[in-house]
Coordinates of C-alpha atoms and ligand atoms in Angstrom, one line a residue:
Chain A
M490 CA 26.1 -21.2 11.9
Q491 CA 25.9 -21.2 16.1
Q492 CA 29.0 -24.0 16.7
Q493 CA 27.1 -26.9 18.3
P494 CA 27.6 -27.9 22.5
V495 CA 28.7 -30.9 22.7
I496 CA 31.6 -31.5 24.5
K497 CA 30.8 -29.7 28.0
N498 CA 33.5 -29.3 30.7
G499 CA 35.7 -31.8 28.8
I500 CA 33.3 -34.3 28.7
F501 CA 31.6 -35.7 25.1
K502 CA 28.0 -35.5 25.2
P503 CA 26.4 -37.2 23.0
Y504 CA 23.2 -36.4 24.8
L505 CA 23.9 -32.7 23.2
I506 CA 24.5 -33.1 20.1
F507 CA 20.5 -34.7 19.5
E508 CA 19.4 -32.1 22.1
A509 CA 21.0 -29.9 19.6
W510 CA 20.1 -30.9 16.8
F511 CA 16.5 -31.6 18.1
G512 CA 15.8 -27.7 19.1
S513 CA 16.9 -25.6 16.2
G514 CA 15.2 -27.9 14.1
V515 CA 11.4 -27.8 16.7
R516 CA 12.6 -23.7 16.0
L517 CA 13.2 -24.4 12.1
C518 CA 9.3 -25.7 11.8
G519 CA 8.1 -22.6 14.0
Q520 CA 9.7 -19.7 11.9
T521 CA 8.1 -22.3 8.8
I522 CA 4.6 -22.3 9.8
L523 CA 5.3 -18.0 11.1
L524 CA 5.8 -17.5 8.0
L525 CA 3.4 -19.1 5.9
F526 CA 1.3 -17.4 8.1
H527 CA 3.1 -13.9 7.0
T528 CA 2.7 -14.7 3.7
I529 CA -1.0 -15.7 3.1
R530 CA -1.8 -12.5 5.0
Y531 CA 0.0 -10.8 2.8
I532 CA -1.4 -12.8 -0.3
L533 CA -4.6 -12.4 1.5
Q534 CA -3.8 -8.4 1.5
G535 CA -3.5 -8.5 -1.9
K536 CA -0.2 -7.2 -1.7
I537 CA 1.2 -9.2 -4.5
D538 CA 4.1 -8.2 -7.3
W539 CA 2.3 -10.2 -10.4
P540 CA 5.6 -9.4 -12.5
E541 CA 7.7 -10.7 -10.1
V542 CA 5.8 -14.1 -9.7
F543 CA 5.7 -14.6 -12.9
R544 CA 9.5 -14.0 -13.1
Q545 CA 9.9 -16.9 -10.1
S546 CA 7.3 -19.1 -12.2
N547 CA 9.7 -18.9 -15.3
M548 CA 12.3 -20.7 -12.2
I549 CA 10.6 -22.9 -10.1
G550 CA 8.1 -24.6 -13.1
V551 CA 9.4 -23.7 -17.1
K552 CA 13.1 -24.4 -16.0
S553 CA 12.0 -27.8 -13.8
F554 CA 10.3 -29.4 -16.6
A555 CA 13.3 -31.2 -18.5
V556 CA 14.9 -32.8 -14.7
V557 CA 10.3 -34.4 -13.7
A558 CA 10.4 -35.8 -16.8
I559 CA 13.9 -37.6 -17.1
T560 CA 13.1 -39.0 -13.8
A561 CA 9.4 -39.5 -14.8
L562 CA 10.0 -41.4 -17.4
F563 CA 12.3 -44.1 -15.5
T564 CA 10.7 -44.4 -12.9
G565 CA 7.3 -45.1 -14.8
F566 CA 9.6 -47.8 -16.9
A567 CA 10.3 -49.6 -13.5
M568 CA 7.5 -49.2 -12.1
S569 CA 5.1 -50.3 -15.7
L570 CA 8.3 -53.0 -16.1
Q571 CA 7.1 -54.5 -12.7
I572 CA 3.0 -54.1 -12.7
A573 CA 3.1 -56.1 -16.0
R574 CA 5.5 -58.7 -15.4
E575 CA 3.2 -59.8 -12.3
L576 CA -0.4 -59.0 -14.4
V577 CA 0.8 -61.3 -17.0
L578 CA 0.9 -63.8 -14.6
F579 CA -2.3 -63.6 -13.3
G580 CA -3.7 -63.1 -16.5
A581 CA -4.7 -59.7 -15.9
D582 CA -2.9 -58.0 -18.8
T583 CA -5.8 -55.2 -19.8
A584 CA -5.3 -54.1 -16.3
I585 CA -2.1 -52.8 -16.9
G586 CA -3.2 -49.3 -17.6
G587 CA -5.0 -48.9 -14.3
V588 CA -2.8 -49.8 -11.8
V589 CA -0.2 -47.6 -13.3
S590 CA -2.5 -44.9 -13.5
L591 CA -3.0 -45.1 -10.0
A592 CA 0.2 -45.5 -8.8
L593 CA 1.0 -42.8 -11.0
I594 CA -1.9 -40.2 -10.0
R595 CA -1.4 -41.1 -6.1
E596 CA 1.8 -41.4 -5.5
I597 CA 4.7 -41.5 -8.0
G598 CA 4.0 -38.5 -10.3
P599 CA 3.0 -36.0 -6.6
I600 CA 6.1 -37.7 -4.8
T601 CA 8.3 -37.2 -8.4
A602 CA 7.7 -33.8 -9.1
G603 CA 8.5 -33.2 -5.2
V604 CA 11.1 -34.5 -5.2
M605 CA 13.0 -32.7 -8.4
V606 CA 11.2 -29.2 -7.2
A607 CA 12.3 -29.9 -3.3
G608 CA 16.2 -30.6 -4.9
R609 CA 16.6 -27.7 -7.9
V610 CA 14.1 -25.1 -6.4
G611 CA 14.3 -25.6 -2.6
S612 CA 18.0 -25.5 -3.0
A613 CA 18.5 -22.6 -5.0
I614 CA 15.9 -21.0 -2.7
A615 CA 17.9 -21.5 0.8
A616 CA 20.9 -20.3 -1.3
E617 CA 19.7 -17.2 -2.8
L618 CA 18.1 -15.8 0.6
T619 CA 21.1 -17.1 2.8
T620 CA 23.2 -14.7 0.2
M621 CA 21.3 -12.1 0.6
M622 CA 21.2 -12.4 4.4
I623 CA 25.2 -12.9 5.0
T624 CA 25.2 -9.6 2.7
E625 CA 22.8 -7.5 4.6
Q626 CA 20.9 -7.3 1.4
I627 CA 17.8 -8.7 3.7
D628 CA 18.6 -5.7 6.5
A629 CA 18.7 -3.2 3.4
L630 CA 14.7 -4.9 2.9
K631 CA 14.0 -4.1 6.6
V632 CA 16.1 -0.4 6.4
M633 CA 13.5 0.8 3.8
R634 CA 10.7 -0.8 5.4
I635 CA 10.1 -3.6 3.0
D636 CA 9.1 -6.5 4.9
P637 CA 11.2 -9.8 3.3
A638 CA 8.4 -11.9 3.7
Q639 CA 6.3 -10.0 1.2
Y640 CA 9.0 -9.2 -0.8
L641 CA 10.3 -12.1 -1.5
V642 CA 8.9 -15.1 -0.3
V643 CA 5.2 -14.3 -1.5
P644 CA 6.1 -14.0 -5.7
R645 CA 7.9 -17.9 -4.7
Y646 CA 5.3 -19.1 -3.2
L647 CA 2.5 -18.5 -5.5
A648 CA 5.2 -19.9 -8.0
G649 CA 5.8 -23.0 -6.0
V650 CA 1.7 -23.2 -6.1
F651 CA 0.9 -22.1 -9.2
M652 CA 3.7 -24.7 -11.1
M653 CA 4.0 -27.3 -8.5
P654 CA 0.4 -29.0 -9.6
V655 CA 2.0 -28.4 -13.1
L656 CA 4.7 -30.5 -12.9
S657 CA 2.9 -33.2 -10.7
I658 CA 0.3 -33.5 -13.6
Y659 CA 3.3 -33.6 -16.5
A660 CA 4.9 -36.2 -15.0
M661 CA 2.1 -38.0 -14.6
F662 CA 1.1 -38.2 -18.1
I663 CA 4.8 -39.0 -18.8
G664 CA 5.2 -41.6 -16.4
L665 CA 1.5 -42.8 -18.5
F666 CA 3.9 -42.7 -21.5
A667 CA 6.4 -44.4 -20.2
G668 CA 3.5 -46.9 -19.0
I669 CA 1.9 -47.4 -22.5
L670 CA 5.5 -48.4 -24.3
I671 CA 6.2 -50.9 -21.3
A672 CA 2.9 -52.4 -22.0
Q673 CA 2.9 -52.3 -25.5
S674 CA 6.5 -54.1 -25.6
A675 CA 6.7 -56.3 -22.4
A676 CA 3.3 -57.7 -22.5
N677 CA 1.9 -56.7 -26.5
L678 CA -0.9 -54.5 -24.7
P679 CA -2.1 -51.8 -27.4
M680 CA -2.0 -48.1 -26.2
A681 CA -6.1 -48.7 -26.8
T682 CA -6.6 -51.7 -23.7
F683 CA -4.0 -49.5 -21.4
L684 CA -5.9 -46.3 -22.2
D685 CA -9.3 -48.2 -21.7
S686 CA -8.0 -49.7 -18.5
V687 CA -7.1 -45.7 -17.4
K688 CA -10.1 -44.3 -17.7
Q689 CA -11.9 -46.7 -15.9
T690 CA -9.8 -47.1 -13.0
I691 CA -9.7 -43.6 -12.1
L692 CA -12.0 -41.3 -10.6
D693 CA -12.0 -37.5 -9.6
R694 CA -11.1 -38.1 -6.5
D695 CA -8.1 -39.1 -7.5
F696 CA -7.3 -35.5 -9.1
H697 CA -8.4 -34.0 -6.0
V698 CA -5.7 -36.0 -4.1
H699 CA -3.6 -35.1 -6.7
F700 CA -3.7 -31.4 -6.5
I701 CA -4.0 -31.5 -2.4
K702 CA -0.4 -33.3 -2.3
S703 CA 1.1 -31.1 -5.1
F704 CA 0.0 -27.9 -3.0
I705 CA 1.0 -28.8 0.1
N706 CA 4.6 -29.9 -1.3
A707 CA 4.6 -26.8 -2.8
T708 CA 3.8 -25.2 0.4
I709 CA 6.5 -27.3 2.2
I710 CA 9.0 -26.2 -0.9
I711 CA 8.8 -23.0 -0.7
M712 CA 8.6 -22.4 2.6
F713 CA 11.4 -24.8 4.0
S714 CA 13.6 -23.2 2.7
C715 CA 12.6 -19.7 2.8
A716 CA 12.6 -19.9 6.0
I717 CA 16.1 -22.0 6.3
G718 CA 17.5 -19.3 4.4
L719 CA 16.1 -16.0 6.3
S720 CA 17.6 -17.1 9.7
T721 CA 20.5 -18.0 8.9
R722 CA 23.4 -15.6 9.4
G723 CA 27.4 -15.9 9.8
G724 CA 29.8 -16.5 6.8
A725 CA 30.1 -18.0 3.4
E726 CA 30.4 -21.4 4.4
D727 CA 27.0 -21.5 6.5
V728 CA 25.3 -21.0 2.7
G729 CA 26.1 -24.5 1.6
I730 CA 24.8 -25.4 5.1
A731 CA 21.5 -24.3 4.4
T732 CA 21.6 -25.4 1.2
T733 CA 21.8 -29.2 2.4
R734 CA 19.2 -28.7 4.9
A735 CA 16.9 -27.4 3.3
I736 CA 17.5 -29.9 0.7
V737 CA 16.7 -33.3 3.6
W738 CA 14.1 -31.1 5.7
T739 CA 11.9 -30.3 2.6
M740 CA 12.5 -33.8 1.1
T741 CA 11.4 -35.4 4.6
M742 CA 8.8 -33.4 4.8
I743 CA 7.7 -34.1 1.4
F744 CA 7.1 -37.8 1.9
V745 CA 5.8 -37.4 5.5
F746 CA 3.1 -35.3 4.3
N747 CA 2.7 -37.8 1.3
Y748 CA 1.8 -40.3 3.4
I749 CA -0.2 -37.9 6.0
V750 CA -2.7 -36.9 3.1
T751 CA -2.8 -41.1 1.3
S752 CA -3.5 -42.6 4.8
L753 CA -6.5 -39.6 5.0
T754 CA -7.6 -40.1 1.7
Y755 CA -7.3 -43.5 0.7
A756 CA -6.7 -46.1 4.5
P757 CA -9.3 -49.0 3.8
R758 CA -11.7 -48.8 6.1
Chain B
M1113 CA 10.1 35.2 17.0
D1114 CA 7.6 34.1 14.0
S1115 CA 6.2 30.9 14.3
N1116 CA 8.0 29.5 12.0
Q1117 CA 10.9 30.5 14.0
K1118 CA 9.7 29.1 16.9
R1119 CA 8.1 25.7 15.6
K1120 CA 12.0 25.3 14.4
N1121 CA 13.8 25.9 17.7
E1122 CA 10.8 23.6 19.5
S1123 CA 11.4 20.8 17.3
S1124 CA 15.7 22.0 18.0
K1125 CA 15.6 20.8 21.7
K1126 CA 14.0 17.7 21.3
P1127 CA 16.6 15.0 20.1
K1128 CA 16.1 13.4 16.8
V1129 CA 18.2 10.3 17.9
Q1130 CA 18.1 9.8 21.9
V1131 CA 20.7 7.0 22.9
E1132 CA 20.9 5.8 27.3
D1133 CA 22.6 3.1 28.3
L1134 CA 23.4 1.0 26.0
H1135 CA 24.6 -2.2 26.1
K1136 CA 25.1 -4.8 23.9
S1137 CA 26.8 -8.5 23.4
F1138 CA 27.1 -10.9 20.8
N1139 CA 27.8 -14.5 22.0
G1140 CA 28.9 -13.6 26.0
K1141 CA 31.0 -11.0 24.0
Q1142 CA 30.4 -7.5 26.0
V1143 CA 30.3 -5.4 22.6
L1144 CA 28.7 -2.2 24.3
K1145 CA 29.3 -1.5 27.7
G1146 CA 26.9 1.8 28.4
V1147 CA 26.7 4.0 25.0
S1148 CA 24.3 6.8 25.3
F1149 CA 24.5 10.6 23.2
E1150 CA 21.6 12.4 21.7
V1151 CA 21.7 13.4 18.1
Y1152 CA 19.5 17.1 16.8
S1153 CA 17.8 17.9 13.8
G1154 CA 20.5 20.1 11.2
E1155 CA 23.3 18.0 13.2
T1156 CA 26.5 15.4 12.5
L1157 CA 28.1 12.7 15.2
A1158 CA 30.4 11.4 14.6
I1159 CA 31.6 8.2 15.7
I1160 CA 35.1 6.9 15.3
G1161 CA 37.1 4.5 16.4
P1162 CA 39.3 1.4 16.0
S1163 CA 37.8 -1.8 14.3
G1164 CA 35.6 -3.3 15.9
C1165 CA 34.8 -1.6 18.6
G1166 CA 30.8 -1.7 17.8
K1167 CA 30.4 0.9 15.5
S1168 CA 28.6 -0.4 12.9
T1169 CA 26.5 -2.6 15.3
I1170 CA 25.5 1.6 17.0
L1171 CA 23.6 2.1 14.2
K1172 CA 22.0 -1.7 13.8
L1173 CA 20.8 -1.1 16.9
L1174 CA 19.8 2.6 15.9
C1175 CA 17.3 1.2 12.7
G1176 CA 15.9 -1.9 14.8
L1177 CA 18.2 -4.6 13.0
L1178 CA 19.5 -5.2 16.1
Q1179 CA 18.3 -5.0 19.2
P1180 CA 19.9 -4.1 23.1
D1181 CA 20.7 -6.0 25.7
K1182 CA 19.5 -3.0 28.2
G1183 CA 19.3 0.9 28.0
K1184 CA 17.0 2.5 25.5
V1185 CA 16.9 4.4 21.5
E1186 CA 14.7 6.7 20.6
M1187 CA 14.3 7.1 17.0
A1188 CA 12.1 10.7 16.6
T1189 CA 11.1 9.4 13.5
D1190 CA 11.5 5.9 10.8
N1191 CA 12.1 7.8 7.9
I1192 CA 16.3 6.6 8.4
G1193 CA 18.5 6.0 5.2
L1194 CA 21.0 3.4 6.0
V1195 CA 24.9 3.2 4.3
F1196 CA 25.8 -0.1 4.8
Q1197 CA 29.2 -0.1 5.2
G1198 CA 29.6 -3.2 2.5
S1199 CA 26.7 -1.6 0.4
A1200 CA 24.5 -3.9 0.6
L1201 CA 22.6 -3.6 -2.4
L1202 CA 20.1 -6.1 -4.6
N1203 CA 21.9 -8.2 -6.1
S1204 CA 19.2 -9.5 -8.6
L1205 CA 18.4 -5.1 -9.3
T1206 CA 19.5 -2.9 -11.6
V1207 CA 20.6 0.5 -10.4
R1208 CA 17.8 2.3 -10.9
Q1209 CA 15.3 -0.7 -9.5
N1210 CA 17.9 -0.9 -6.4
L1211 CA 17.0 2.9 -5.9
S1212 CA 13.6 2.4 -7.1
L1213 CA 11.8 0.0 -4.5
A1214 CA 13.5 2.2 -1.4
L1215 CA 11.2 5.3 -2.6
R1216 CA 8.4 2.1 -2.3
G1217 CA 6.7 3.0 0.2
H1218 CA 6.8 6.8 -0.9
K1219 CA 3.8 7.0 -3.4
L1220 CA 5.4 9.0 -6.0
K1221 CA 4.8 9.5 -9.2
R1222 CA 6.3 7.9 -12.0
N1223 CA 7.8 10.4 -13.5
E1224 CA 8.9 11.9 -10.0
E1225 CA 10.1 9.3 -9.1
T1226 CA 12.5 9.2 -12.4
K1227 CA 13.3 12.8 -11.2
K1228 CA 14.8 11.7 -8.0
I1229 CA 16.6 8.5 -9.0
E1230 CA 18.9 10.4 -12.0
E1231 CA 19.2 13.8 -9.5
K1232 CA 20.9 11.3 -7.1
L1233 CA 22.8 8.7 -9.5
N1234 CA 23.8 12.3 -10.7
L1235 CA 25.2 13.9 -8.3
V1236 CA 27.4 10.8 -6.9
G1237 CA 28.2 10.4 -10.3
L1238 CA 26.6 6.9 -11.3
K1239 CA 24.9 8.2 -15.0
E1240 CA 25.6 5.7 -17.6
Q1241 CA 25.7 3.0 -15.0
I1242 CA 22.0 3.7 -13.9
D1243 CA 21.0 -0.4 -15.9
S1244 CA 24.1 -2.0 -14.3
Y1245 CA 23.9 -4.5 -12.2
P1246 CA 25.5 -4.0 -8.8
S1247 CA 27.7 -7.4 -9.3
Q1248 CA 28.6 -4.8 -13.1
L1249 CA 29.9 -2.4 -10.5
S1250 CA 33.6 -1.3 -9.1
G1251 CA 33.4 -1.1 -5.5
G1252 CA 33.2 2.4 -5.2
Q1253 CA 30.7 2.8 -7.4
Q1254 CA 28.9 0.2 -5.5
K1255 CA 29.3 2.3 -2.3
R1256 CA 28.0 5.1 -4.5
T1257 CA 24.9 3.4 -5.4
S1258 CA 24.4 2.4 -1.4
F1259 CA 24.9 6.3 -0.6
A1260 CA 22.5 7.5 -3.5
R1261 CA 19.7 4.6 -2.2
A1262 CA 19.8 5.8 1.5
I1263 CA 19.7 9.5 0.5
V1264 CA 16.7 9.1 -2.1
Y1265 CA 14.0 9.2 -0.1
D1266 CA 14.4 12.4 1.5
P1267 CA 15.2 10.9 4.8
E1268 CA 15.0 12.8 8.6
I1269 CA 17.5 10.7 10.2
I1270 CA 20.4 9.7 8.1
L1271 CA 23.3 6.7 9.4
Y1272 CA 26.1 6.5 7.8
D1273 CA 28.3 3.7 8.3
E1274 CA 32.0 4.4 6.1
P1275 CA 30.8 6.8 3.0
T1276 CA 34.1 7.3 1.4
T1277 CA 35.8 4.4 2.5
G1278 CA 37.3 3.1 -0.6
L1279 CA 36.2 5.8 -3.1
D1280 CA 38.9 8.3 -4.5
P1281 CA 39.5 11.4 -2.9
V1282 CA 37.4 13.4 -5.5
M1283 CA 34.8 11.5 -4.9
S1284 CA 35.3 11.4 -0.9
T1285 CA 35.2 15.2 -1.2
I1286 CA 31.9 15.7 -2.9
I1287 CA 30.0 12.6 -1.1
E1288 CA 31.3 14.7 2.0
D1289 CA 29.9 18.0 0.0
Y1290 CA 27.2 16.5 -0.3
M1291 CA 26.4 15.6 3.1
I1292 CA 27.2 18.4 4.8
E1293 CA 24.7 20.0 2.4
L1294 CA 21.7 17.8 3.2
E1295 CA 22.1 18.4 6.6
S1296 CA 21.3 21.5 6.1
K1297 CA 18.4 21.7 3.3
L1298 CA 17.2 18.1 5.5
H1299 CA 17.1 19.4 8.5
A1300 CA 18.2 15.8 9.0
A1301 CA 20.2 14.6 12.4
S1302 CA 23.1 12.0 10.4
I1303 CA 25.4 10.0 12.7
V1304 CA 28.7 9.3 10.1
V1305 CA 30.6 6.0 10.7
T1306 CA 34.6 6.6 9.7
H1307 CA 38.1 6.1 9.7
Q1308 CA 38.6 8.6 7.1
L1309 CA 40.0 11.6 8.9
S1310 CA 38.8 14.3 6.3
T1311 CA 35.4 12.9 6.4
W1312 CA 34.1 13.4 10.0
T1313 CA 36.3 16.9 10.6
R1314 CA 34.8 17.9 7.3
T1315 CA 30.7 16.9 8.0
A1316 CA 30.6 16.2 11.5
D1317 CA 29.8 18.9 14.7
R1318 CA 31.0 16.3 17.4
A1319 CA 32.2 13.7 17.3
V1320 CA 32.6 10.7 20.0
L1321 CA 35.3 8.0 20.2
L1322 CA 34.4 4.9 21.4
H1323 CA 36.7 2.6 22.9
D1324 CA 36.0 -1.3 25.1
G1325 CA 32.6 -0.6 25.1
K1326 CA 32.2 2.9 25.9
I1327 CA 32.4 6.1 24.8
V1328 CA 36.6 7.6 25.9
W1329 CA 36.0 11.2 24.5
Q1330 CA 33.8 13.6 22.5
G1331 CA 34.2 17.1 21.4
V1332 CA 34.8 19.2 18.5
P1333 CA 36.8 17.9 15.3
Q1334 CA 38.7 20.3 14.9
E1335 CA 39.6 20.5 18.2
A1336 CA 41.3 16.5 18.7
M1337 CA 44.5 17.6 16.5
N1338 CA 45.2 19.8 18.8
S1339 CA 43.5 17.7 22.9
S1340 CA 45.5 16.3 25.5
D1341 CA 43.1 13.8 26.1
P1342 CA 45.3 10.7 26.0
F1343 CA 42.8 8.7 24.1
I1344 CA 42.1 11.2 21.1
K1345 CA 45.8 12.4 21.2
Q1346 CA 46.7 8.5 20.2
F1347 CA 43.4 8.3 17.4
A1348 CA 44.0 11.1 15.8
H1349 CA 47.7 11.1 15.8
A1350 CA 47.6 7.7 14.5
S1351 CA 50.2 6.4 17.0
R1352 CA 50.7 3.4 18.1
E1353 CA 51.3 4.4 21.8
G1354 CA 48.6 5.5 24.2
P1355 CA 46.2 4.0 26.9
M1356 CA 44.1 2.0 23.6
E1357 CA 45.0 -1.5 22.9
I1358 CA 44.2 -2.2 19.4
G1359 CA 44.0 -6.3 18.2
Ligands
ATP2778 N1 26.0 -10.8 14.3 C1 26.9 -10.7 14.9 N2 27.5 -11.7 15.4 C2 28.3 -12.0 16.5 N3 29.0 -11.1 17.1 C3 28.6 -9.6 16.0 C4 28.0 -9.9 15.0 N4 27.8 -8.3 14.6 C5 28.9 -8.1 15.1 N5 30.3 -8.6 16.3 C6 31.5 -8.4 16.4 O1 30.7 -7.6 17.2 C7 32.2 -6.9 17.5 C8 31.5 -5.5 17.1 O2 31.5 -5.3 15.8 P1 31.2 -4.2 14.9 O3 31.0 -4.3 13.0 O4 30.1 -3.3 15.6 O5 32.4 -3.4 14.5 P2 32.8 -1.9 13.8 O6 33.3 -1.0 15.5 O7 32.2 -1.5 12.8 O8 34.3 -2.3 13.4 P3 35.1 -1.8 11.2 O9 35.4 -0.6 12.3 O10 36.3 -2.7 11.4 O11 33.7 -1.8 11.0 C9 32.5 -7.2 16.6 O12 33.9 -8.2 17.9 C10 32.1 -8.7 15.6 O13 33.4 -9.7 15.7
MG2779 MG1 31.6 -1.6 10.6

């Protein structure tokens, strides 16, 4: 990566940091959008290596189940405890299931799964592709007339798009399980009452938005980390820089887009 | 003159690789300052010169991995093979899969493909390692795999970046022999970048010496040792005294 021009003519220029930072951010967003277009074009043309998609689904999805379960479980515990405490004060303990499940399906499920996959998978993809870049493996692909977008990005993207909703729903169920445990132990609420309240509260629309959010999360994670990996040049130390950059960008974007989707679908009218 | 002969003569008149006034700089540092040469089919050109003078950069410009700042690159075909200086094998694939990937766009039948891959691996003595991953190979074995990968699809233009560096003398000779055979058999145009004297004197028809971003000598390899030109004299005799200041 190039040295950022912070000092010019021997004078420290703080705005140059901002300019360099802003410029590289804009460039990355452009690269990401372009890469997304290329990837979608290849998918529409049917140029898909299914065995590789399967392999990537295993790497991206199956191996994330454990970390997603642990985070969803403890987020579920903490959140349910807070909700149960407040609702019991109002004597509305039968509504605990509804409130917990709404929070899970609308916000906590997609966010938890998204953030964990961003940390586990986004960083791994950025590190892998950056390594391939600096060891000229990407150049070798180009000489063999193989587009890295088709060979590397398409299978990872499809795997991400297939596995992310599964992981989000899974995170939601783990969270619900935590909610049931807390409701039983802290508020003495039977499981049947809890689930009744869940059924009455959650609508089809919540599932639709849930899927939209996980689709967007998958797109953010795979596209940003691939674009970062494929645009990094230099030496071994740049692998670390690219990894950090991928995590920061994917997580930030997940939170931003999560809010955008929420505000478009749930804002009070 | 029969028509076959005639066609051959005509095609050999037009160069397969033509480079004119090539300029390239990295971060404001000029590496190439106007390099021109051409290579015809059935011919091998050696590019020699001190480390860091831009030899690999020229090869990357030729196969489109880099864009020149100024000047023209004309390749008669896009069926190009490149042996990378650093092997550049795909780490996640076995030797066989690496070669098979190179054949991907060439639409061969499965048994044809297998035959081709095994033939080339036999040639570089890696039949046993066909299902190994690059990380399980020695540096020289990786280099040979990279060589096999670059030639597996019978390219019309072959670019070799240090094809024999790091190989033992016998294997170097085998690779050099095969480069000579490829040149006549495929009628390929080849460019070889090398520091190894035997490689460029044995395989090349012509050589150019690159120094300070320009070609400072060109000629037939056999003349290099006895030439009175100060540049090639210094380089061929590995002498510290001379017009080239290196380092
Ligand atoms: N991508 C790049 N970014 C910045 N500088 C570069 C880049 N590629 C090459 N250079 C610089 O260009 C010069 C020429 O590099 P090149 O790899 O072509 O040398 P070379 O002649 O192949 O050397 P060697 O014989 O050691 O392989 C070097 O000074 C190198 O630092
Ligand atoms: Mg080089």
